[in-house]
PDB file of C-alpha atoms in Angstrom:
ATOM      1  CA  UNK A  11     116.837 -12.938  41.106  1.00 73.00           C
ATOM      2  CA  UNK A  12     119.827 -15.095  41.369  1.00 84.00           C
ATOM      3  CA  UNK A  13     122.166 -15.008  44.350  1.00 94.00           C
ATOM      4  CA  UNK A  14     125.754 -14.467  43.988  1.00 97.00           C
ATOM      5  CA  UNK A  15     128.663 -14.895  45.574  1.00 97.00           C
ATOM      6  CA  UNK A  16     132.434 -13.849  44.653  1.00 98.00           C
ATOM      7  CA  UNK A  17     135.476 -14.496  45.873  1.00 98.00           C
ATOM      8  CA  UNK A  18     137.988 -13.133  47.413  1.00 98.00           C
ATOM      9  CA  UNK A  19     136.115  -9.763  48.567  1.00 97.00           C
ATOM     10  CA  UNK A  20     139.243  -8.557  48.564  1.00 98.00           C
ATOM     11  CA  UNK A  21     143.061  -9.005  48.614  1.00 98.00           C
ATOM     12  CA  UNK A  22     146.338  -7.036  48.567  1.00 98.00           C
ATOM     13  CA  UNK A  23     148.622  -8.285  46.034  1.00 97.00           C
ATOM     14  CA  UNK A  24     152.000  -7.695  44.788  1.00 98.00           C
ATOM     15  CA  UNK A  25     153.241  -6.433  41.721  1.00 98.00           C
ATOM     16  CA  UNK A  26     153.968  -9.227  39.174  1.00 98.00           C
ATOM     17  CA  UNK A  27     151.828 -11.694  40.955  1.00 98.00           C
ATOM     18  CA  UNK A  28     148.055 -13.238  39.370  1.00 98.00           C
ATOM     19  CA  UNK A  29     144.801 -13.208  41.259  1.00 98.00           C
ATOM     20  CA  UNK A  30     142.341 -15.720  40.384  1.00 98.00           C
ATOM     21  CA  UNK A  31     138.693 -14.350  41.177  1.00 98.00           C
ATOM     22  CA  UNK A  32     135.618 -16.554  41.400  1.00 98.00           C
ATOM     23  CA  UNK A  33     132.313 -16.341  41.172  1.00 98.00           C
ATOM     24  CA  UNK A  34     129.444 -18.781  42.180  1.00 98.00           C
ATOM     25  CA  UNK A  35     125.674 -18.402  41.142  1.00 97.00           C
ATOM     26  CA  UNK A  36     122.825 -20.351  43.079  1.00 96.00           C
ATOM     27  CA  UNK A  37     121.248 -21.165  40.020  1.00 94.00           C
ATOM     28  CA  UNK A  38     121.893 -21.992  35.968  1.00 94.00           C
ATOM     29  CA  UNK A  39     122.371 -18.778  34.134  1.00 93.00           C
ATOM     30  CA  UNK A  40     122.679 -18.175  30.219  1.00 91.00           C
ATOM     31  CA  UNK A  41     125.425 -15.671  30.209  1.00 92.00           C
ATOM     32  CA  UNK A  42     127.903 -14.647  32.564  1.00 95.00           C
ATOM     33  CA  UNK A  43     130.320 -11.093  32.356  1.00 96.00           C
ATOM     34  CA  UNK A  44     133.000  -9.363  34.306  1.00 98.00           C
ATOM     35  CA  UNK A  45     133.631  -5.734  34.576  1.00 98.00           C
ATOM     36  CA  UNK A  46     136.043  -3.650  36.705  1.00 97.00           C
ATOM     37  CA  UNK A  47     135.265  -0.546  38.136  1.00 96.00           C
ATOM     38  CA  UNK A  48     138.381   1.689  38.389  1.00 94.00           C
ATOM     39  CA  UNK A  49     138.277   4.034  41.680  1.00 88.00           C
ATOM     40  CA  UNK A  50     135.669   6.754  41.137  1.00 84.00           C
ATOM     41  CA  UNK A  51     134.995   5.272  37.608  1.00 88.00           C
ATOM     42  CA  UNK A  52     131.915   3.525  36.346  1.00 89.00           C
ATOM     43  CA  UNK A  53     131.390   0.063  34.844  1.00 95.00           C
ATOM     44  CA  UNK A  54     133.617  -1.148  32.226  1.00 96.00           C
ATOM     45  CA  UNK A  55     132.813  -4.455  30.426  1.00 96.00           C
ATOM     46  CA  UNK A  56     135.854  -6.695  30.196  1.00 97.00           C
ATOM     47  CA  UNK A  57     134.469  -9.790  28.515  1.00 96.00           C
ATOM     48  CA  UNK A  58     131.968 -11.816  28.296  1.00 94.00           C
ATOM     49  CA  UNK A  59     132.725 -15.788  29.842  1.00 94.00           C
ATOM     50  CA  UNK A  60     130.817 -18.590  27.212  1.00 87.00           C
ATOM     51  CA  UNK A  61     130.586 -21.573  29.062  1.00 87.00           C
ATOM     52  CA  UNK A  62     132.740 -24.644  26.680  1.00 83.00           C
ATOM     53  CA  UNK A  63     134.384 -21.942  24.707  1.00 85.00           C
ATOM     54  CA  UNK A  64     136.759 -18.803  25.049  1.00 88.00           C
ATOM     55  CA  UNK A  65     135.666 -15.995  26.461  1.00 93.00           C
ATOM     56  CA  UNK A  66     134.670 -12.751  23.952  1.00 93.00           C
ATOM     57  CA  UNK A  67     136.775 -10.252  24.837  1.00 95.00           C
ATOM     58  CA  UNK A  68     136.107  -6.125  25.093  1.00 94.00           C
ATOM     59  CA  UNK A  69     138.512  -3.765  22.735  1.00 93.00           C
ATOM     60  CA  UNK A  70     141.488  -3.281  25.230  1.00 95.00           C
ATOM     61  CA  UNK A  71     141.209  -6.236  27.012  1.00 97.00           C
ATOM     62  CA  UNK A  72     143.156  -9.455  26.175  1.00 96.00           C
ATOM     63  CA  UNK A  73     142.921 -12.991  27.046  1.00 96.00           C
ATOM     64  CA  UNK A  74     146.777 -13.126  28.340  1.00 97.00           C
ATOM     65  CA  UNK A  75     146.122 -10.530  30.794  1.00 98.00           C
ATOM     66  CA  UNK A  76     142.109 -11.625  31.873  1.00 98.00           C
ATOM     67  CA  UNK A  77     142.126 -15.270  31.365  1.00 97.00           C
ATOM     68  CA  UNK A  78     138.381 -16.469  32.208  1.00 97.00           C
ATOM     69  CA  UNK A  79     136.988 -19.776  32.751  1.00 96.00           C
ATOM     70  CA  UNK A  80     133.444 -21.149  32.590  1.00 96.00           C
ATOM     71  CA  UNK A  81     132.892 -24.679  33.241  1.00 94.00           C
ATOM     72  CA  UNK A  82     129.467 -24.959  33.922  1.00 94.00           C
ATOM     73  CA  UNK A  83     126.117 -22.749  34.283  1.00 94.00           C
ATOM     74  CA  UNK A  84     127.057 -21.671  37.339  1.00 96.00           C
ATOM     75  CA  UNK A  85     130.368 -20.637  37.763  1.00 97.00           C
ATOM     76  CA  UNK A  86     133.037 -18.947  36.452  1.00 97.00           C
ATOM     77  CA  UNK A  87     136.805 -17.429  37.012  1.00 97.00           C
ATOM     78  CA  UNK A  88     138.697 -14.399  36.021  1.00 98.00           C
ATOM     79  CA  UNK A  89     142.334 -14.470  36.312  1.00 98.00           C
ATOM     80  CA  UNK A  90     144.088 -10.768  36.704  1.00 98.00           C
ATOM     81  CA  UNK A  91     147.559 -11.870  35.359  1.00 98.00           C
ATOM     82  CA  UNK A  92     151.050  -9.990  36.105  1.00 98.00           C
ATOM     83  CA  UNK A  93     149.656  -7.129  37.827  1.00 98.00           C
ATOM     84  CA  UNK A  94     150.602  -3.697  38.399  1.00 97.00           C
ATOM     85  CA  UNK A  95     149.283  -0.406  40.195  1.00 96.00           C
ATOM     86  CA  UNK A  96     146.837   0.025  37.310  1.00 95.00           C
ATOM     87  CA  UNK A  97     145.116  -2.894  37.728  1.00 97.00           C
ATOM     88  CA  UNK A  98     143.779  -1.830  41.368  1.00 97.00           C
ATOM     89  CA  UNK A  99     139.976  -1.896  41.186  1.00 97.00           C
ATOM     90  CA  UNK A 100     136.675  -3.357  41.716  1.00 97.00           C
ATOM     91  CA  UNK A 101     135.652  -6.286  39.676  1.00 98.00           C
ATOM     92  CA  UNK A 102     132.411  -7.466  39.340  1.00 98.00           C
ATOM     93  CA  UNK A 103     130.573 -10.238  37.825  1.00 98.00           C
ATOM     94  CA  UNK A 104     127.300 -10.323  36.222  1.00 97.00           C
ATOM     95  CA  UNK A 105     125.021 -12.623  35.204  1.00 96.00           C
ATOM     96  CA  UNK A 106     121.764 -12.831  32.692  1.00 93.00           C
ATOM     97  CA  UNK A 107     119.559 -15.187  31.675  1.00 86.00           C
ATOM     98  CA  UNK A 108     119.805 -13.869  27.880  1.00 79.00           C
ATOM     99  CA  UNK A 109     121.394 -11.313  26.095  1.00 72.00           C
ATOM    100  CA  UNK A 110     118.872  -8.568  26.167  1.00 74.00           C
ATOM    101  CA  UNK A 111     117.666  -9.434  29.883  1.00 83.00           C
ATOM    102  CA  UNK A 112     118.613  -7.343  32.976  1.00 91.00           C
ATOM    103  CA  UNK A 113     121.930  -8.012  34.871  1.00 95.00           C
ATOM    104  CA  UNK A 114     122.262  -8.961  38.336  1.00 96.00           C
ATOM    105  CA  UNK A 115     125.576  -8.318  39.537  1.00 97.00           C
ATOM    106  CA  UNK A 116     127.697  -9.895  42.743  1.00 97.00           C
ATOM    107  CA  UNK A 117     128.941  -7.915  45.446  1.00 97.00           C
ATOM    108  CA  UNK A 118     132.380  -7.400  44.207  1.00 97.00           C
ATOM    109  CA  UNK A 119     136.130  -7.959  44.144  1.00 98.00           C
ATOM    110  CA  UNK A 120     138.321  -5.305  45.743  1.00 97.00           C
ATOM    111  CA  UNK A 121     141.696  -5.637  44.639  1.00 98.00           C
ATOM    112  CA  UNK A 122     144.393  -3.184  45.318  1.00 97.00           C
ATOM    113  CA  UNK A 123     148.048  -3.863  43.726  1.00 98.00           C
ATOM    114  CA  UNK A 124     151.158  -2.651  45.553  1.00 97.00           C
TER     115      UNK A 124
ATOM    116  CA  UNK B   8     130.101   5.864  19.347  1.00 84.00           C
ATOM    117  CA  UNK B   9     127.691   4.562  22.130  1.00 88.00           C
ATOM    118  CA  UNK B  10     127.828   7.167  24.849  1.00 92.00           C
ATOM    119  CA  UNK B  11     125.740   7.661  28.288  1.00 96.00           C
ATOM    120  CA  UNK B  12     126.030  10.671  30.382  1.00 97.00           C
ATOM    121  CA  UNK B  13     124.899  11.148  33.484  1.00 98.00           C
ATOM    122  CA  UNK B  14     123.677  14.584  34.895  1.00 97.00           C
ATOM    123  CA  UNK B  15     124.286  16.071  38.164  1.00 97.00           C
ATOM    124  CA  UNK B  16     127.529  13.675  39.293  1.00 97.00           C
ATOM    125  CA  UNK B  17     126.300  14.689  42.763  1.00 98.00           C
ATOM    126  CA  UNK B  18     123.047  15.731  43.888  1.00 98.00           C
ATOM    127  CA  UNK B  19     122.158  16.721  48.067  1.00 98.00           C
ATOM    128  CA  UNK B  20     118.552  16.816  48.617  1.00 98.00           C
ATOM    129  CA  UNK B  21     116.836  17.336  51.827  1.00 98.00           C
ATOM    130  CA  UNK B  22     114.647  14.236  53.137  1.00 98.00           C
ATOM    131  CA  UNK B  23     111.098  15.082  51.433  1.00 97.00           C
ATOM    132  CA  UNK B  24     112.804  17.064  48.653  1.00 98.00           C
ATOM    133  CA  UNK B  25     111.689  15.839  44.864  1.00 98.00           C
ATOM    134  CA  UNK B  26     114.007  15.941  42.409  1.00 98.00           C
ATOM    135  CA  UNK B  27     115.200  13.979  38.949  1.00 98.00           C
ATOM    136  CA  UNK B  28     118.645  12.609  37.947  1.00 98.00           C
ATOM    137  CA  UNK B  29     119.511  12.768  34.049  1.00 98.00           C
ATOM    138  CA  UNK B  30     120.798  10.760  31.278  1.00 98.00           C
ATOM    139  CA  UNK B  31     121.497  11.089  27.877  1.00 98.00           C
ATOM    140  CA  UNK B  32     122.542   8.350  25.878  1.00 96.00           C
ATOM    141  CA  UNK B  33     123.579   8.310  22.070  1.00 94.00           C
ATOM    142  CA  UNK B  34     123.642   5.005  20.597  1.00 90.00           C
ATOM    143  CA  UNK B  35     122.621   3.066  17.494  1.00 85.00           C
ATOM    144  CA  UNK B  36     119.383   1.225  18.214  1.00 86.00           C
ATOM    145  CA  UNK B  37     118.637   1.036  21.561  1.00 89.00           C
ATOM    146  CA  UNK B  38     117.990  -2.557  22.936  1.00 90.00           C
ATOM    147  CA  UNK B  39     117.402  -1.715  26.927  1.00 93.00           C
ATOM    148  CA  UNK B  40     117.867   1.098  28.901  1.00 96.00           C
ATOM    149  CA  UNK B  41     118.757  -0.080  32.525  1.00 97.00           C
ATOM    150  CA  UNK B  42     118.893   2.198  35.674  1.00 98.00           C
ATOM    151  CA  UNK B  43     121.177   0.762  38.625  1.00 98.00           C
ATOM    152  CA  UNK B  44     121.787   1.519  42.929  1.00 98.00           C
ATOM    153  CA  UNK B  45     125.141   1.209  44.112  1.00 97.00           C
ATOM    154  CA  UNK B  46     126.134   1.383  47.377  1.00 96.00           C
ATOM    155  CA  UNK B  47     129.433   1.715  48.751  1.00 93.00           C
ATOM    156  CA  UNK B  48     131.872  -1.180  48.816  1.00 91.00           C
ATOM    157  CA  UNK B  49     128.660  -3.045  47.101  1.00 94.00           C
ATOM    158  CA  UNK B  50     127.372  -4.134  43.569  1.00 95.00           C
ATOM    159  CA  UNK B  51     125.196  -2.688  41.676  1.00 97.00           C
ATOM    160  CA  UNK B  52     121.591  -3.613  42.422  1.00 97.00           C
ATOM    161  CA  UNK B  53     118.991  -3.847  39.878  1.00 96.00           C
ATOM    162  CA  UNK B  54     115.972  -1.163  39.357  1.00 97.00           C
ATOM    163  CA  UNK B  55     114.197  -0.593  36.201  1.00 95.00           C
ATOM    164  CA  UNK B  56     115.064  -1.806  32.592  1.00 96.00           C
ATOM    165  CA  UNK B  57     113.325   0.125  29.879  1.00 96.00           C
ATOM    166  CA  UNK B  58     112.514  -0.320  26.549  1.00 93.00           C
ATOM    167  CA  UNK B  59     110.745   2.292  24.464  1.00 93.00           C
ATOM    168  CA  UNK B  60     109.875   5.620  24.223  1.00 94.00           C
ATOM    169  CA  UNK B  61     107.100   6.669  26.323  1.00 96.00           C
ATOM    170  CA  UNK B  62     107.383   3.769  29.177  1.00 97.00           C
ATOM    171  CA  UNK B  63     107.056   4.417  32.532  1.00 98.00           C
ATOM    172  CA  UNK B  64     108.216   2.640  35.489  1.00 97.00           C
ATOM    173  CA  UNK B  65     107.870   2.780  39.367  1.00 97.00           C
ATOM    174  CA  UNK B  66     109.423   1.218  42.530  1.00 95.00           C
ATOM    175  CA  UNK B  67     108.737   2.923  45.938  1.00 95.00           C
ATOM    176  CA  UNK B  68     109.675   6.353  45.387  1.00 97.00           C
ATOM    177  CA  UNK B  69     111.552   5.827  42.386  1.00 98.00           C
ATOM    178  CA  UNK B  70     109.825   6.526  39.091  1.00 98.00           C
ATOM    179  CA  UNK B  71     111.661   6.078  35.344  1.00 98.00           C
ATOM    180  CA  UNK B  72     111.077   7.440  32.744  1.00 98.00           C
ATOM    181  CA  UNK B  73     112.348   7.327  28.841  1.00 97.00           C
ATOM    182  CA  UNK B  74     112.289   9.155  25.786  1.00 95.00           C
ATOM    183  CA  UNK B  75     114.540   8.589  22.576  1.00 92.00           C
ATOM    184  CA  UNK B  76     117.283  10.826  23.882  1.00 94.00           C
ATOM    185  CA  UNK B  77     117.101  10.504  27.700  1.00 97.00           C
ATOM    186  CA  UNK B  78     116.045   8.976  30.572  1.00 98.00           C
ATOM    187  CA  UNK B  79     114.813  10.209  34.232  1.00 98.00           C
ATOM    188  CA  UNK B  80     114.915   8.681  36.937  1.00 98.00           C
ATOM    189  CA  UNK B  81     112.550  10.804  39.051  1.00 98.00           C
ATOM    190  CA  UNK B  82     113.173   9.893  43.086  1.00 98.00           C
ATOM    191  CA  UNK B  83     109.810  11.864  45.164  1.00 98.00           C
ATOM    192  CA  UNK B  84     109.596  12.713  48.698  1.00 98.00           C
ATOM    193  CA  UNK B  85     113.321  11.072  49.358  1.00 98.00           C
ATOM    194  CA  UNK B  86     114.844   9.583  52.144  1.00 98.00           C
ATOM    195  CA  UNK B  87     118.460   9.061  54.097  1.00 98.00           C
ATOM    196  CA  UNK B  88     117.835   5.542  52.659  1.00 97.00           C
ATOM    197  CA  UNK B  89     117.627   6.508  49.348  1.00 98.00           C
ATOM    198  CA  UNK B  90     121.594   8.123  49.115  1.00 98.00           C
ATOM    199  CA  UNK B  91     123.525   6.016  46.608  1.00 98.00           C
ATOM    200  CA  UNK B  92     124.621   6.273  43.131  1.00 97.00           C
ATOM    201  CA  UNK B  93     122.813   5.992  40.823  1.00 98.00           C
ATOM    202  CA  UNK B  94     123.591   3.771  37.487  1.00 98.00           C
ATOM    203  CA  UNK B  95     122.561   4.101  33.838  1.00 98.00           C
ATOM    204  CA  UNK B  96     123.546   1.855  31.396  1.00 97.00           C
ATOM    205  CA  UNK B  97     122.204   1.063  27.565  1.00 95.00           C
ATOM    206  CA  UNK B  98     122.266  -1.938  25.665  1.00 92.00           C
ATOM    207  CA  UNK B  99     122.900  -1.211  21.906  1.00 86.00           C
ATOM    208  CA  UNK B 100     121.600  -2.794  18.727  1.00 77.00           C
ATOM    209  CA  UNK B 101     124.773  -4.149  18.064  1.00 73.00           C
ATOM    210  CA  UNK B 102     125.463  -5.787  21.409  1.00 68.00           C
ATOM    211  CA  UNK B 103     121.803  -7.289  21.376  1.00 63.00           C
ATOM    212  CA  UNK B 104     123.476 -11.160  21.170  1.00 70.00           C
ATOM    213  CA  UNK B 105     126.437 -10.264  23.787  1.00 77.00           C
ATOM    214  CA  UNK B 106     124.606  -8.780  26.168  1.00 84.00           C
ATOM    215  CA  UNK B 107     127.336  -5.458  26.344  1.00 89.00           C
ATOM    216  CA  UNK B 108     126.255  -3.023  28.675  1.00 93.00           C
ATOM    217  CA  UNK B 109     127.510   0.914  28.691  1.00 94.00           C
ATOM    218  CA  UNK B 110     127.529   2.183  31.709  1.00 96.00           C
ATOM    219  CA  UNK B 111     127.563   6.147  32.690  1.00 97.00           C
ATOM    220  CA  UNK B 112     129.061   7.663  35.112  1.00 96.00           C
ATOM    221  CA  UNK B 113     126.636   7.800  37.932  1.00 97.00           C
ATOM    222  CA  UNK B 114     124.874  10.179  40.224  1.00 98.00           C
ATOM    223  CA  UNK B 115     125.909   9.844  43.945  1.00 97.00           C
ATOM    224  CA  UNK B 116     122.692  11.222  45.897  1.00 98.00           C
ATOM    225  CA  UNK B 117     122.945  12.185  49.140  1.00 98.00           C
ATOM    226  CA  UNK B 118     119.392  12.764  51.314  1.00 98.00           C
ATOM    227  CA  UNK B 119     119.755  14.050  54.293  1.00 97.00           C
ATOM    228  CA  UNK B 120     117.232  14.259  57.371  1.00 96.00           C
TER     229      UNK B 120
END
């Protein structure tokens, strides 16, 4: 399975600021997603990041708030923009080498918002 | 609307002590049915994916199962090692070309010695 990495593990950020989370996979990947995992919650897709074109965004989740880039294969960013409390959580990226193929996931952004 | 639910939330087991976590999932055409470990402060690792009715699969001391309402993940003879949560997560009909995954709400299993 692929290795990834993410970036920042985690940060402490102030209200009304944007974090810009990356993460890097080892090797060429078909699809890439990012969740968030609210505290004591499960998995919650946020969108789905299609490399040369906008991301496909989950019902609830907008592209002003969670901008996401993919340039390549391999990499991707999620922007958490104008944050608040609410937005504490984990997020996670996944990847997949096809829509109906398991999901390896990286080890996690911990973001708390004071 | 797609639904998983996980059954117990928490589970403590005594090491050696067999038991099975549950989950129920209503959706429309299932795609995948994928079972997860999460560790604390980690992501989720990757165990079984499932695809029909009757299949089977086994890692170690985990064993999953599926039918067309539920799935088991049946952990035997268990051990400190083996306390996590515990992930299920489907893969509807619908979402076959995005690759959506719904997640329930996990079983945190605690084994202790």
């Amino acid at each position: 399975s692929a290795v990834i990495s993410q970036k920042p593990s985690r940060d402490i950020c102030q209200r009304g600021t944007s974090l810009t989370i990356q993460c890097q996979v080892d090797s060429q990947v078909t699809m890439m997603f990012w969740y968030r995992q609210q505290p004591g919650q499960s998995l919650t897709l946020i969108a789905t990041a299609n490399q040369g074109s906008e991301a496909t965004y989950e019902s609830g989740f907008v592209i002003d708030k969670f901008p996401i880039s993919r340039p390549n294969l391999t990499f991707s960013t999620l922007t958490v923009s104008n944050m608040s409390p609410e937005d504490s959580s984990i997020y996670l990226c996944s990847v997949a080498q096809g829509a109906s193929y398991e999901q390896y996931f990286g080890p996690g952004t911990r973001l708390t918002v004071t | 609307e797609d639904q998983v639910t996980q059954s117990p939330e928490a589970l403590r087991l005594q090491e050696g002590e067999s038991s099975s976590l549950n989950c129920s999932y209503t959706v429309s055409g299932l795609r995948g049915l994928f079972w997860y470990r999460q560790d604390p402060g980690k992501g989720p690792e990757f165990l079984f994916t499932l695809y029909s009715a009757g299949e089977e699969k086994e890692k170690e001391r985990l064993k999953a199962t599926l039918t067309k309402k539920e799935s088991f993940l049946h952990i035997t003879a268990p051990k400190p090692e083996d306390s996590a949560t515990y992930l299920c997560a489907v893969q509807a009909g619908s979402s076959s070309n995005t690759g959506k995954l719904i997640f329930g709400q996990g079983t945190t299993l605690q084994v202790k010695p």
